[in-house]
Coordinates of N, CA and C in Angstrom, one line a residue:
X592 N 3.4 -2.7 17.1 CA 2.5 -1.6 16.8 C 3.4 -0.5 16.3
X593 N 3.1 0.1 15.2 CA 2.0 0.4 14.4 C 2.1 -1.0 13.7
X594 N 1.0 -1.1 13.0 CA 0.6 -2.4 11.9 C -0.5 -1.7 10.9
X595 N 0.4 -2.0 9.9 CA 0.2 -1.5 8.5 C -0.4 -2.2 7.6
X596 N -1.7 -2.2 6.9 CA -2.4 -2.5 5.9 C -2.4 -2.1 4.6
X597 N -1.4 -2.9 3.5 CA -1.0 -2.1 2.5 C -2.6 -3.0 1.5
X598 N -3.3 -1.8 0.8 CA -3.8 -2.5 -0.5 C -3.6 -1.4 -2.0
X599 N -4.1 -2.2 -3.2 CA -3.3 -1.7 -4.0 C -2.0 -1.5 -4.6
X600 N -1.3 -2.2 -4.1 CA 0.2 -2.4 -4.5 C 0.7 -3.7 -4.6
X601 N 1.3 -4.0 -5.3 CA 1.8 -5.5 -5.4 C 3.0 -5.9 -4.5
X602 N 2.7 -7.2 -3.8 CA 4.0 -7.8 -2.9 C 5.4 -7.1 -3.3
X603 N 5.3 -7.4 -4.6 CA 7.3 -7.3 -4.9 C 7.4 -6.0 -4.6
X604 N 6.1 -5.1 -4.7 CA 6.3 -3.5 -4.4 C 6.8 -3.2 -2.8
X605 N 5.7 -4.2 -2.2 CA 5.7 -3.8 -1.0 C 7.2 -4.3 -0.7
X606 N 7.8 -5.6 -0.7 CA 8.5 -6.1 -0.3 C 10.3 -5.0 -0.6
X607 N 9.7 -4.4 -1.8 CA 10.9 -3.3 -2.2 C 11.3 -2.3 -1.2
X608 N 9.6 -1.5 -0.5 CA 10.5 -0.6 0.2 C 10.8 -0.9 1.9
X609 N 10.2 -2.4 1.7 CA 9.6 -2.3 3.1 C 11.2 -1.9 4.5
X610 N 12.0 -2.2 3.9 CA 12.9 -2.2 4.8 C 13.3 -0.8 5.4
X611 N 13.4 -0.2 4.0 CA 14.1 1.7 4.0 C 12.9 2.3 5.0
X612 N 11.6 1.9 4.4 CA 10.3 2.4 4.7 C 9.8 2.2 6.3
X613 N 9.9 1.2 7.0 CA 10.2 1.0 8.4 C 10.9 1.4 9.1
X614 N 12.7 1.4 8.5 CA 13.2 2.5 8.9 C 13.3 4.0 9.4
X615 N 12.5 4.0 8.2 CA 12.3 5.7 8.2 C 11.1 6.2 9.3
X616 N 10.2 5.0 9.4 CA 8.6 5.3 10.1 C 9.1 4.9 11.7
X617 N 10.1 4.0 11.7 CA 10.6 4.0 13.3 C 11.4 5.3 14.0
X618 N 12.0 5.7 12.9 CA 12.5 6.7 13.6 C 11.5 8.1 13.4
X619 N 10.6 8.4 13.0 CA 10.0 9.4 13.3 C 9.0 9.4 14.4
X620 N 8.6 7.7 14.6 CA 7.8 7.2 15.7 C 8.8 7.1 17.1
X621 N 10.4 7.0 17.2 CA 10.7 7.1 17.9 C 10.8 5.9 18.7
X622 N 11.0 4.7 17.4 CA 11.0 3.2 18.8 C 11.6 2.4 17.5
X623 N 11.7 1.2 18.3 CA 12.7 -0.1 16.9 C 11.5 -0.4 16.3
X624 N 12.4 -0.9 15.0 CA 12.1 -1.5 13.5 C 11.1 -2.4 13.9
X625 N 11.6 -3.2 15.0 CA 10.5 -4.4 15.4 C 9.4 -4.6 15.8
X626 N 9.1 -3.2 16.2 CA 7.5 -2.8 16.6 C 6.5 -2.7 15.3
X627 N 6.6 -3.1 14.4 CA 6.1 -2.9 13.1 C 6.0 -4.1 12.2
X628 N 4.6 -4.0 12.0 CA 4.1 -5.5 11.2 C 3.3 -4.9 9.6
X629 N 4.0 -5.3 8.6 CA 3.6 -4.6 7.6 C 2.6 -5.8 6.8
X630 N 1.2 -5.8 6.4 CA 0.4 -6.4 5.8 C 0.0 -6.3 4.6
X631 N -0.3 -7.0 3.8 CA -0.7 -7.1 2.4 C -1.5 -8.0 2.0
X632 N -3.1 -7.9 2.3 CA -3.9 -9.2 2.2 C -4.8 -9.1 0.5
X633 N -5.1 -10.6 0.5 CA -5.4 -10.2 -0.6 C -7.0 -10.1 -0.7
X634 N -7.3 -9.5 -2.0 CA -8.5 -8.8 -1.6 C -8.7 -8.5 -3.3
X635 N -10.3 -9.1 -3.3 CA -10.8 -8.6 -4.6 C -11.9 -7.3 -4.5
X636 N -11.2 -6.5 -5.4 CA -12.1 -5.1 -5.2 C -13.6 -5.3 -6.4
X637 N -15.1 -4.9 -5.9 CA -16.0 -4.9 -7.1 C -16.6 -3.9 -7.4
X638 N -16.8 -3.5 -8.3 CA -18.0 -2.1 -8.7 C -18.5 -2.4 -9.6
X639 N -19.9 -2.1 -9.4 CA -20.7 -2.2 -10.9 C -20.9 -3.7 -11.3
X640 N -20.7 -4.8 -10.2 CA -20.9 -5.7 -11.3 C -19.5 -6.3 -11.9
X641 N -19.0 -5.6 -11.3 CA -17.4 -6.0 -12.3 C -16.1 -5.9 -11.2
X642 N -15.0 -6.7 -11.3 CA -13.8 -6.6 -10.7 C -13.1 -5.6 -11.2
X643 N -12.7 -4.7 -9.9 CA -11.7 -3.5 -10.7 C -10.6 -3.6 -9.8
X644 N -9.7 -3.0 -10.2 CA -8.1 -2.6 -9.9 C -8.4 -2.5 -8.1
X645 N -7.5 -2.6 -7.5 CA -7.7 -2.1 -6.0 C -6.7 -0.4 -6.2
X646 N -7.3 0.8 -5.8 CA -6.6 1.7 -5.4 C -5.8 2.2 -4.0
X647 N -4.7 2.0 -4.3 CA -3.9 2.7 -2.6 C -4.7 2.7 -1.8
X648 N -4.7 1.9 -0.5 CA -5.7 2.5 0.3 C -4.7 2.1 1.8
X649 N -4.0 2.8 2.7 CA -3.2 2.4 3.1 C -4.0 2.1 4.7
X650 N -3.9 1.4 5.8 CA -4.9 1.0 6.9 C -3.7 1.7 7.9
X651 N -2.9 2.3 8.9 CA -2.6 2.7 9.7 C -2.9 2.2 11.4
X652 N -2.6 1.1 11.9 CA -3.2 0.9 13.1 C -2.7 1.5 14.1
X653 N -2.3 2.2 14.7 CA -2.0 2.0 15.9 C -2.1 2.8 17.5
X654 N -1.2 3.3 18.6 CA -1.1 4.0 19.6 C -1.3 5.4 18.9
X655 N -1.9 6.5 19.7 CA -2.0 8.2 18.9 C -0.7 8.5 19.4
X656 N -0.1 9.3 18.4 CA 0.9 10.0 18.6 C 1.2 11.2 18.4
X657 N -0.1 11.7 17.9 CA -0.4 13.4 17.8 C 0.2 13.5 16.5
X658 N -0.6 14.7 15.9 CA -0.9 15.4 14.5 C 0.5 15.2 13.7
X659 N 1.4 15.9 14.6 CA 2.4 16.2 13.8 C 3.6 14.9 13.8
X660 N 3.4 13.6 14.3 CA 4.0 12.7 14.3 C 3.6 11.9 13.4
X661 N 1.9 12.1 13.0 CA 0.7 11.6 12.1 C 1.0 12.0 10.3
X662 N 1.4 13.2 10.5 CA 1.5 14.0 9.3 C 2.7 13.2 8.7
X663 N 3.7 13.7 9.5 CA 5.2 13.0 8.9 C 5.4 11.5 8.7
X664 N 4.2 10.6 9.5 CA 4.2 9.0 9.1 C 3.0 9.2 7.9
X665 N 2.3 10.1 7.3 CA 1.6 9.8 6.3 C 2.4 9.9 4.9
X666 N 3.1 11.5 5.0 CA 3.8 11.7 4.3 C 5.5 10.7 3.8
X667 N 5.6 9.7 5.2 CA 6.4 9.2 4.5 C 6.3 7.9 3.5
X668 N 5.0 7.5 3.9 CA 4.2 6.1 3.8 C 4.2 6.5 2.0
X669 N 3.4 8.3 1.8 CA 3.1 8.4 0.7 C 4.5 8.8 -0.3
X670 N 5.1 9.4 -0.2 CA 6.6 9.5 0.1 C 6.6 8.4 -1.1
X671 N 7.4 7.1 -0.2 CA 7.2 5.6 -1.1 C 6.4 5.3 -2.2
X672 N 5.8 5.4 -1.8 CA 4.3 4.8 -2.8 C 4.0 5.2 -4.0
X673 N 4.3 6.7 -4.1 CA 4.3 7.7 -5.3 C 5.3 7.2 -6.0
X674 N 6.4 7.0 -5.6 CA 7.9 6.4 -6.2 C 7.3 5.5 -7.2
X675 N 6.1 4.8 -7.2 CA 5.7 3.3 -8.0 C 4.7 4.3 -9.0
X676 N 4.9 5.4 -9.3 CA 4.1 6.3 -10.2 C 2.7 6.0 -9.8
X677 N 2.1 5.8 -8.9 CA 0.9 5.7 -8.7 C 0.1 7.0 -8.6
X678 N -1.3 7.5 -9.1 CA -1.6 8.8 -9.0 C -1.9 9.3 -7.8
X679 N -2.2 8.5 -7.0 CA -2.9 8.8 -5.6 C -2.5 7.7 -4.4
X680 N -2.6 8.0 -3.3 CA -2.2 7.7 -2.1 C -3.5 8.1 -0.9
X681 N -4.1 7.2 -0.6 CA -4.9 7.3 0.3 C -4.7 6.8 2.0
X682 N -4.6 7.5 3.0 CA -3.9 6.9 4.0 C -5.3 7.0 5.5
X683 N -5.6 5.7 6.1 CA -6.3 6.1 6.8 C -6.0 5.7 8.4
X684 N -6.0 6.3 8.9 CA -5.2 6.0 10.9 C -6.7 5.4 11.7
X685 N -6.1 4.2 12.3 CA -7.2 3.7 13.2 C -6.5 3.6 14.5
X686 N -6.8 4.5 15.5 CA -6.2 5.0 16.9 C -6.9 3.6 17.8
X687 N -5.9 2.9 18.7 CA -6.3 1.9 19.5 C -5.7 2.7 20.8
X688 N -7.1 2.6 22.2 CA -6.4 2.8 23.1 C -5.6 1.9 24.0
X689 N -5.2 2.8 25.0 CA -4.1 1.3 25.8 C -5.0 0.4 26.3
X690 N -6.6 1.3 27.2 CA -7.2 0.0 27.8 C -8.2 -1.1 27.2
X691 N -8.0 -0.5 25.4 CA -8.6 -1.6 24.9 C -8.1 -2.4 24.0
X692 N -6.5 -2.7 24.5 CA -5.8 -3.6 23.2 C -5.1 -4.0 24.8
X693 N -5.2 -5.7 24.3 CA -4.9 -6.9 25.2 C -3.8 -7.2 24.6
X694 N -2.6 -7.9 25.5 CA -1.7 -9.0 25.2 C -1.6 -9.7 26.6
X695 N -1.8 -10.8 26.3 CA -2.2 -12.4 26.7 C -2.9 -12.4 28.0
X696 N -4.4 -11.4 27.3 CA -5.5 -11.5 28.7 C -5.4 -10.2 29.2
X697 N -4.0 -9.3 28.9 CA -4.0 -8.1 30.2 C -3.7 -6.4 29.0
X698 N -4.5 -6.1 29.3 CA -4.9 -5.0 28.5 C -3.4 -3.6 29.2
X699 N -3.3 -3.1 28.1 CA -1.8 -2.2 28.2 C -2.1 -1.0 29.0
X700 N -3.0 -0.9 29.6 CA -3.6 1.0 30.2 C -2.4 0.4 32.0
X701 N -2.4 -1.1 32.2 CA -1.5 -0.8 33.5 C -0.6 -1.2 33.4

């Protein structure tokens, strides 16, 4: 945890920064590289009747760590991303608490 849902960008993109980019998101989170699962599913976007482009839409999962730890993992997320000239970066945080995320049957709040 955190676990990252990248859409809008292509594998070889993601695969480019993923290393620097973990890096940099572990140490502002303040824990190892290995706590971190980066995703790229695939996914057809529709509107109108029609298949369109997917735009940046980045999924954020994980423990809260307050505003200002939020701010600096958004900006670095977008940081990267912009690098691929893309116009926009959309980033959204889904907060899981400890007593409702399980590993193997025993929920993390004890």
């Amino acid at each position: 945890m955190p676990h990252i849902v990248f859409r809008g960008i292509t594998t070889e993109q993601l695969k480019s920064i993923s290393k620097p980019l973990v890096e940099e998101l572990a140490e502002i989170c303040e824990c190892g590289t290995d706590n971190f699962t980066l995703e790229l599913p695939s996914s057809t976007f529709v509107y109108n009747g029609e298949e369109i482009e997917a735009f940046p839409l980045i999924e954020v999962k994980w423990f809260e760590r307050g505003q200002e730890i939020r701010n600096r993992f958004a900006n670095a997320i977008t940081t990267y991303l912009m690098g691929f000239g893309l116009p926009e970066v959309e980033i959204v945080f889904t907060v899981f608490t400890e007593s409702a995320y399980y590993i193997n049957g025993k929920h993390c709040a004890s």
